[in-house]
Coordinates of N, CA, C and O in Angstrom, one line a residue:
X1 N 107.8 85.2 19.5 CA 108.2 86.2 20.4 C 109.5 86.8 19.9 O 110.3 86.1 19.4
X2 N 109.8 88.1 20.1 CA 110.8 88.8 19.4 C 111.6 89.9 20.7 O 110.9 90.7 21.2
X3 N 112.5 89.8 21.0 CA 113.1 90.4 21.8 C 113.7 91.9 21.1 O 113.5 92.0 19.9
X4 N 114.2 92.9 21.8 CA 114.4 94.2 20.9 C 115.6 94.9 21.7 O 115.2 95.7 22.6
X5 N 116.6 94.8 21.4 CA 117.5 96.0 22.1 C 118.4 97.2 21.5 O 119.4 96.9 20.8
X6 N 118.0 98.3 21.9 CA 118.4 99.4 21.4 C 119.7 99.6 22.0 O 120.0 99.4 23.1
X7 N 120.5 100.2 20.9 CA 122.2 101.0 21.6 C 122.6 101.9 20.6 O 122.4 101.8 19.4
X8 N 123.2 102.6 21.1 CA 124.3 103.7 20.0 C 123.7 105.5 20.4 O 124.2 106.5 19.9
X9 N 122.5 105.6 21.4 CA 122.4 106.6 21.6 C 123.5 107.3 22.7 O 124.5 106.7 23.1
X10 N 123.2 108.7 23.0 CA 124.3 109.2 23.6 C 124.0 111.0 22.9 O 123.3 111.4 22.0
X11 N 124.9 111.7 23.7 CA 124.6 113.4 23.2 C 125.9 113.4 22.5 O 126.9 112.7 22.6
X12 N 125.6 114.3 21.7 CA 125.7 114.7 20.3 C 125.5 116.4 19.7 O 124.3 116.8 19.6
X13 N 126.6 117.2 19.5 CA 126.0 118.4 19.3 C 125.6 118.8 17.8 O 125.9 118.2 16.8
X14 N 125.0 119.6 17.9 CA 124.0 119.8 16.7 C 124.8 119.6 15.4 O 126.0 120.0 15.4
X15 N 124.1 119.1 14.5 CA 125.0 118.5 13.3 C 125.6 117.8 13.4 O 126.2 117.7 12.4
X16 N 126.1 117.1 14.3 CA 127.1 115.3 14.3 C 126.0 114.6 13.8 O 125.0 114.9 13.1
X17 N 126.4 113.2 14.3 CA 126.0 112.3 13.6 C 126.0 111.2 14.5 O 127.2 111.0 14.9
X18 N 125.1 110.3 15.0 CA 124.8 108.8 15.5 C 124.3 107.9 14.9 O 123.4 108.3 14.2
X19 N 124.6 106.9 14.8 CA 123.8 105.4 14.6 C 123.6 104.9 15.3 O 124.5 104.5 16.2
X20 N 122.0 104.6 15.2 CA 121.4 103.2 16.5 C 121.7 102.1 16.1 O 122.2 101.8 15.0
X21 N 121.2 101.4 17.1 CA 121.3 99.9 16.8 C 120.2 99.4 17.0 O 119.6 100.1 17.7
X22 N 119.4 98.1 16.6 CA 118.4 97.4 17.3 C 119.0 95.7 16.8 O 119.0 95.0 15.8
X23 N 119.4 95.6 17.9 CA 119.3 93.8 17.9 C 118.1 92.7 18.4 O 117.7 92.8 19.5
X24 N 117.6 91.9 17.5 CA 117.1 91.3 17.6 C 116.5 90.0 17.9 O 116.5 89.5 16.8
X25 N 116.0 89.4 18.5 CA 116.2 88.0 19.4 C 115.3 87.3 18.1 O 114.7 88.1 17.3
X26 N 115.2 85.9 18.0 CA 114.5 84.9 17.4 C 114.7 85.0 16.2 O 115.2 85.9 15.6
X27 N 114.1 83.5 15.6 CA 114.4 83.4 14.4 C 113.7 83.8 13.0 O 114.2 83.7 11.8
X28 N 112.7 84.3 13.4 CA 111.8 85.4 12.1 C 112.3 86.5 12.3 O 111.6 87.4 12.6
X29 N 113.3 86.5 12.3 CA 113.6 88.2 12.5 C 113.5 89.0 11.0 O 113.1 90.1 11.0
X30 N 113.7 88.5 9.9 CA 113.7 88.4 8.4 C 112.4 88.7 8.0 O 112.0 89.6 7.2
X31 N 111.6 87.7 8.8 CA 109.8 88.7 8.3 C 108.9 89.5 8.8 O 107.7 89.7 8.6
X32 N 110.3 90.2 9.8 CA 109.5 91.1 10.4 C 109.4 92.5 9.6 O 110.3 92.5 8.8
X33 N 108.9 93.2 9.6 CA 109.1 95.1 9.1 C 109.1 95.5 10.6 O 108.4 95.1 11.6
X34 N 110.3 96.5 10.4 CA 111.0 97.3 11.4 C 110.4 98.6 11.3 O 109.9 99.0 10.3
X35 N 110.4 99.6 12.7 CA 110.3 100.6 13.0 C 110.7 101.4 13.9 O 110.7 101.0 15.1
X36 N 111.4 102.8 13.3 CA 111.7 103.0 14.5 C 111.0 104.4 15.0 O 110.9 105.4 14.2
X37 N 110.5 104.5 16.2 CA 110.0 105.9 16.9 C 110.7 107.0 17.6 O 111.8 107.3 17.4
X38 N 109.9 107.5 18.4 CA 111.0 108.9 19.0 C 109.9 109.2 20.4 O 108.8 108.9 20.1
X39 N 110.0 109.6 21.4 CA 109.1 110.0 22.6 C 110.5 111.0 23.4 O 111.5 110.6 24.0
X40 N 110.0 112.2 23.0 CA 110.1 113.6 23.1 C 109.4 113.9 25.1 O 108.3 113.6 25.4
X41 N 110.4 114.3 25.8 CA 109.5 114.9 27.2 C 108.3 115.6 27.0 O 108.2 116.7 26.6
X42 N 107.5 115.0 27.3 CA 106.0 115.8 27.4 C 105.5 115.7 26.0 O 104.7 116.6 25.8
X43 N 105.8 115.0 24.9 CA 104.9 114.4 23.9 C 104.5 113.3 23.6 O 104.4 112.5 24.5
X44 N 104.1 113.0 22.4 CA 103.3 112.0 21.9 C 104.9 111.1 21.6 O 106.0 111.7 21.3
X45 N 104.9 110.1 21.6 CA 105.7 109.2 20.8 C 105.0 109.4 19.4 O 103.8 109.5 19.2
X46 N 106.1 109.3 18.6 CA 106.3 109.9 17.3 C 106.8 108.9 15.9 O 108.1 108.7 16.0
X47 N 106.3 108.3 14.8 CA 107.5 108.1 14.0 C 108.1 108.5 13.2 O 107.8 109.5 12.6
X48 N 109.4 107.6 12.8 CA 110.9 108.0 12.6 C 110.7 107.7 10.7 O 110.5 108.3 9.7
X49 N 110.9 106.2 11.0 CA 111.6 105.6 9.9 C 111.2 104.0 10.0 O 111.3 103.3 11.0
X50 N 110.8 103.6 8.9 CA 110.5 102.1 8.7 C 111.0 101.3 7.4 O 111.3 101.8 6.4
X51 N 111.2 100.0 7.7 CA 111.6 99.1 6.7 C 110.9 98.2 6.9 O 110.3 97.9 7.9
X52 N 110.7 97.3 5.4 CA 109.9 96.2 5.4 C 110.9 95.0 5.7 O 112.2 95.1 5.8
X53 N 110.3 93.9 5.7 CA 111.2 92.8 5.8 C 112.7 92.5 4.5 O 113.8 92.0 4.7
X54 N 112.1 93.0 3.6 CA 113.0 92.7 2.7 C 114.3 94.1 2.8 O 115.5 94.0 2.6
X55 N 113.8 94.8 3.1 CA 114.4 96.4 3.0 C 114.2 97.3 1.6 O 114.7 98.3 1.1
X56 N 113.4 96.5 1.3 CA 112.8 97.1 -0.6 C 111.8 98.2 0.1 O 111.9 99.1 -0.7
X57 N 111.2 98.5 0.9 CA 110.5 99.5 1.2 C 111.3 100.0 2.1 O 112.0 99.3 2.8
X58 N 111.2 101.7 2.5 CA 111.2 102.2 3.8 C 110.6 103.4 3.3 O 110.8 103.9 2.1
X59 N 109.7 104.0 4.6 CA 109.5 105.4 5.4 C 110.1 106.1 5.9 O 110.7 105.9 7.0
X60 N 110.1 107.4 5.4 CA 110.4 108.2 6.8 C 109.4 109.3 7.2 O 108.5 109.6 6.5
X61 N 109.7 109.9 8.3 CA 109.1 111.2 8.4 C 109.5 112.2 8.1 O 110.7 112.3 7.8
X62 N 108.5 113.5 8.0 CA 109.0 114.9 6.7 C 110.0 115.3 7.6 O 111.0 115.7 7.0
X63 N 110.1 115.3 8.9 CA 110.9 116.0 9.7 C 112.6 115.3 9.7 O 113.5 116.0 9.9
X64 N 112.6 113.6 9.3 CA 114.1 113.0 9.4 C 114.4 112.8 7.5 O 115.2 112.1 6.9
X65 N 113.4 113.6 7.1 CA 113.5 112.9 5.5 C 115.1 113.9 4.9 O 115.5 115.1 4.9
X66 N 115.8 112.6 4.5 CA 117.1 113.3 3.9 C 118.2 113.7 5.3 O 119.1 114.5 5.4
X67 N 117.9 113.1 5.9 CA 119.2 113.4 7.4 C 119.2 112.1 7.5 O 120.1 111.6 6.9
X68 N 118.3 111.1 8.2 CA 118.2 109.6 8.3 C 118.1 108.6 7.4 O 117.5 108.9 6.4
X69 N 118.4 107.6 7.7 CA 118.9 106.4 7.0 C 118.4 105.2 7.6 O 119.2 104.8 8.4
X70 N 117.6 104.4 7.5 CA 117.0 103.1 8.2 C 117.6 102.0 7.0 O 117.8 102.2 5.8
X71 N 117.7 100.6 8.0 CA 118.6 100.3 7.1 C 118.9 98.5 7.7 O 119.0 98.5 9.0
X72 N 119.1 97.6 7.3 CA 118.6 96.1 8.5 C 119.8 95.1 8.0 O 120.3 95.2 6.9
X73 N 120.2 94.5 8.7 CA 120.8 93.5 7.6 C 120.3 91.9 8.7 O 120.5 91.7 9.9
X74 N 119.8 91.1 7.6 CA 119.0 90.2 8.2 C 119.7 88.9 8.8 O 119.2 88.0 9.5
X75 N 120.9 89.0 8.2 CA 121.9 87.8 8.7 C 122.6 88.5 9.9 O 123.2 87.6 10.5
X76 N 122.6 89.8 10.7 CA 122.8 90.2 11.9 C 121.6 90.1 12.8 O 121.6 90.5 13.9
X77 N 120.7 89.7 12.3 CA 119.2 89.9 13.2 C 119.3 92.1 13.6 O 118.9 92.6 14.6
X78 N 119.8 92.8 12.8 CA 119.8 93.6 13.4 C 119.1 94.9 11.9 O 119.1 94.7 10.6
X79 N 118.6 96.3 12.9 CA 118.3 96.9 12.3 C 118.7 98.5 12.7 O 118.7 98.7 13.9
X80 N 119.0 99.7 11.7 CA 120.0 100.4 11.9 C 119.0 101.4 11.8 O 117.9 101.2 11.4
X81 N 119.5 102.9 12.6 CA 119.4 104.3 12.5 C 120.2 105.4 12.1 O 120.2 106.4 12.8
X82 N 120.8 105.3 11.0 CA 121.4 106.8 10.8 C 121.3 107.9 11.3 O 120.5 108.5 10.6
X83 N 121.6 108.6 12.0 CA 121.2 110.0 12.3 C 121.9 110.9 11.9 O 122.4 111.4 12.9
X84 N 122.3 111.7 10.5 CA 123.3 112.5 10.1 C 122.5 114.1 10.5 O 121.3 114.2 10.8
X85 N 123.3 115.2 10.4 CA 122.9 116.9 10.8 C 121.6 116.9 11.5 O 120.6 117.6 11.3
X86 N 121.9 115.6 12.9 CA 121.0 116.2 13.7 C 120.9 117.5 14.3 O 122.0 118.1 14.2
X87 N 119.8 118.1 15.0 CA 119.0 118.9 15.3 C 118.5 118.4 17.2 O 118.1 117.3 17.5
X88 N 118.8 119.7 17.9 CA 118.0 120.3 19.1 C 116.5 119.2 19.0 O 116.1 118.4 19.9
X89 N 115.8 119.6 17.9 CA 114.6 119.1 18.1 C 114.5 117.3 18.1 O 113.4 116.7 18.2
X90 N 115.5 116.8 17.8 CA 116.0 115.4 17.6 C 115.8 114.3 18.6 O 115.5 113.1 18.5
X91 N 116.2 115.5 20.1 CA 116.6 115.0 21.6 C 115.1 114.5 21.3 O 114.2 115.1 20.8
X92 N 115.3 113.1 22.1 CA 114.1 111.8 22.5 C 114.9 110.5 22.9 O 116.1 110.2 22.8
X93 N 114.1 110.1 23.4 CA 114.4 108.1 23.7 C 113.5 107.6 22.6 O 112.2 107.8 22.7
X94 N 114.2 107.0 21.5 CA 114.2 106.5 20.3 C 114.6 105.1 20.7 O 115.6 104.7 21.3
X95 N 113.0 104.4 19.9 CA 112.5 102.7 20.2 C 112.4 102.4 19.0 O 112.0 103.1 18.0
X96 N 112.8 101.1 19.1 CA 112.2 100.2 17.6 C 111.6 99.1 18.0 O 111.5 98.4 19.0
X97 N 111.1 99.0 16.8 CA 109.5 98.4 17.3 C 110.0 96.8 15.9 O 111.0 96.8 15.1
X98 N 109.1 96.2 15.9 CA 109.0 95.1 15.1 C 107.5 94.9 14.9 O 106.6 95.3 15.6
X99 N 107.4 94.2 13.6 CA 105.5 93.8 13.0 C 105.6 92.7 12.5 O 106.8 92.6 12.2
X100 N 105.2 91.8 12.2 CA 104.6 91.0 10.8 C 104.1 91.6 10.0 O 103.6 92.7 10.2
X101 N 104.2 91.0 8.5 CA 103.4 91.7 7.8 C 104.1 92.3 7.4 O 105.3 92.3 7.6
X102 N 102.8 93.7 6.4 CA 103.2 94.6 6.1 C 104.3 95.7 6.8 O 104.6 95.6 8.0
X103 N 104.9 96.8 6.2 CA 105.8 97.1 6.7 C 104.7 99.1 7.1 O 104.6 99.8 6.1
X104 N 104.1 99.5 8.1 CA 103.3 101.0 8.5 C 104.0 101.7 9.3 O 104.9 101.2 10.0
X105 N 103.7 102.8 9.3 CA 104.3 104.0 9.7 C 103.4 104.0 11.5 O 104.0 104.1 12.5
X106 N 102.1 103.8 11.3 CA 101.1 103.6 12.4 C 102.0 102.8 14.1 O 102.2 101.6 14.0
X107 N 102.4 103.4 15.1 CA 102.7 102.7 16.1 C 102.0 101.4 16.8 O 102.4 100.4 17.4
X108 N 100.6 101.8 16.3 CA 99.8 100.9 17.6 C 99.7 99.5 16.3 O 98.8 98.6 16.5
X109 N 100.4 99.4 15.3 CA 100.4 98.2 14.6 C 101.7 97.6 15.0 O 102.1 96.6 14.4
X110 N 102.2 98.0 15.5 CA 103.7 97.1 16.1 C 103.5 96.6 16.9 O 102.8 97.2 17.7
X111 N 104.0 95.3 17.3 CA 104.0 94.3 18.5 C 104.9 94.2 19.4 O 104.6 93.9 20.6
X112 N 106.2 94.7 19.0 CA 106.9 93.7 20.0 C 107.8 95.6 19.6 O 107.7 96.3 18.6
X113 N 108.5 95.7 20.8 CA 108.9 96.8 21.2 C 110.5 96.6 22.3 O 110.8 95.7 23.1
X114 N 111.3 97.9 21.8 CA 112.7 97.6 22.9 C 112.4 98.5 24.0 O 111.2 98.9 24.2
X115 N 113.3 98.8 24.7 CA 113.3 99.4 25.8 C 113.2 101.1 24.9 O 112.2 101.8 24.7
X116 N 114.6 101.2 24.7 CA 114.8 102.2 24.2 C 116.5 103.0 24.4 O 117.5 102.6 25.1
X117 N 116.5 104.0 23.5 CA 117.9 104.8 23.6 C 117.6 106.2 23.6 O 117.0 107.0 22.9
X118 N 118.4 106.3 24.8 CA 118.3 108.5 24.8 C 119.2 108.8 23.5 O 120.2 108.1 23.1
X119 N 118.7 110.0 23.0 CA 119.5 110.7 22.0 C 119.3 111.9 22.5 O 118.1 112.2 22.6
X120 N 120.3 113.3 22.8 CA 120.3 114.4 23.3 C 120.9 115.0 22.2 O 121.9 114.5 21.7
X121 N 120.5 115.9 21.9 CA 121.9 116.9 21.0 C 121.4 118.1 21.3 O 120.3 118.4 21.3
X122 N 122.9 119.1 21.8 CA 122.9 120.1 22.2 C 123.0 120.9 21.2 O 123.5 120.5 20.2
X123 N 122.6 121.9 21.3 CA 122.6 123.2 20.8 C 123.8 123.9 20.8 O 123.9 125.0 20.4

């Protein structure tokens, strides 16, 4: 079982910059691959950015590619979000998720999920 807590969100006007946080409960935290998503008012939850266990892989999406940064360090149990020249279209409650395994972009292959963090950025 893997616990998940998100922090570091908060508004932000367009082009600043936030980092999340996700802290992690238990002691496989090391072989998990990380992900993180986005759920937008009145959309689909969306993903962001992934790392594998090791951090030798990550994903992103075309939309955070080159602004964001995903990023873990496994002796903190914790795993990171960059958010540099965010964007209006940015604003969501942004979740990280945890897997075994391989490290996918796919949501419904993640197990274990946090609550979440609002991120707003104004215009």
């Amino acid at each position: 079982q893997v616990q998940l807590v998100e922090s570091g969100g908060g508004l932000v006007q367009a082009g600043g910059s936030l980092r999340l946080s996700c802290a992690a409960s238990g002691r496989s935290f090391s072989s998990y691959a990380m992900g993180w998503f986005r759920q937008a008012p009145g959309k689909e939850r969306e993903f962001v950015a992934a790392i594998a266990w090791s951090g030798g892989i990550t994903y992103y999406a075309d939309s955070v590619k080159g602004r964001f940064t995903i990023s873990r360090d496994n002796a903190k149990n914790t795993v990171y979000l960059q958010m540099n020249s965010l964007k209006p279209e940015d604003t969501a409650v942004y979740y990280c998720a945890a897997k075994g395994g391989k490290v996918t972009t796919t949501s419904s292959l993640y197990d274990y999920w946090g609550q979440g963090t609002q991120v707003t950025v104004s215009s």
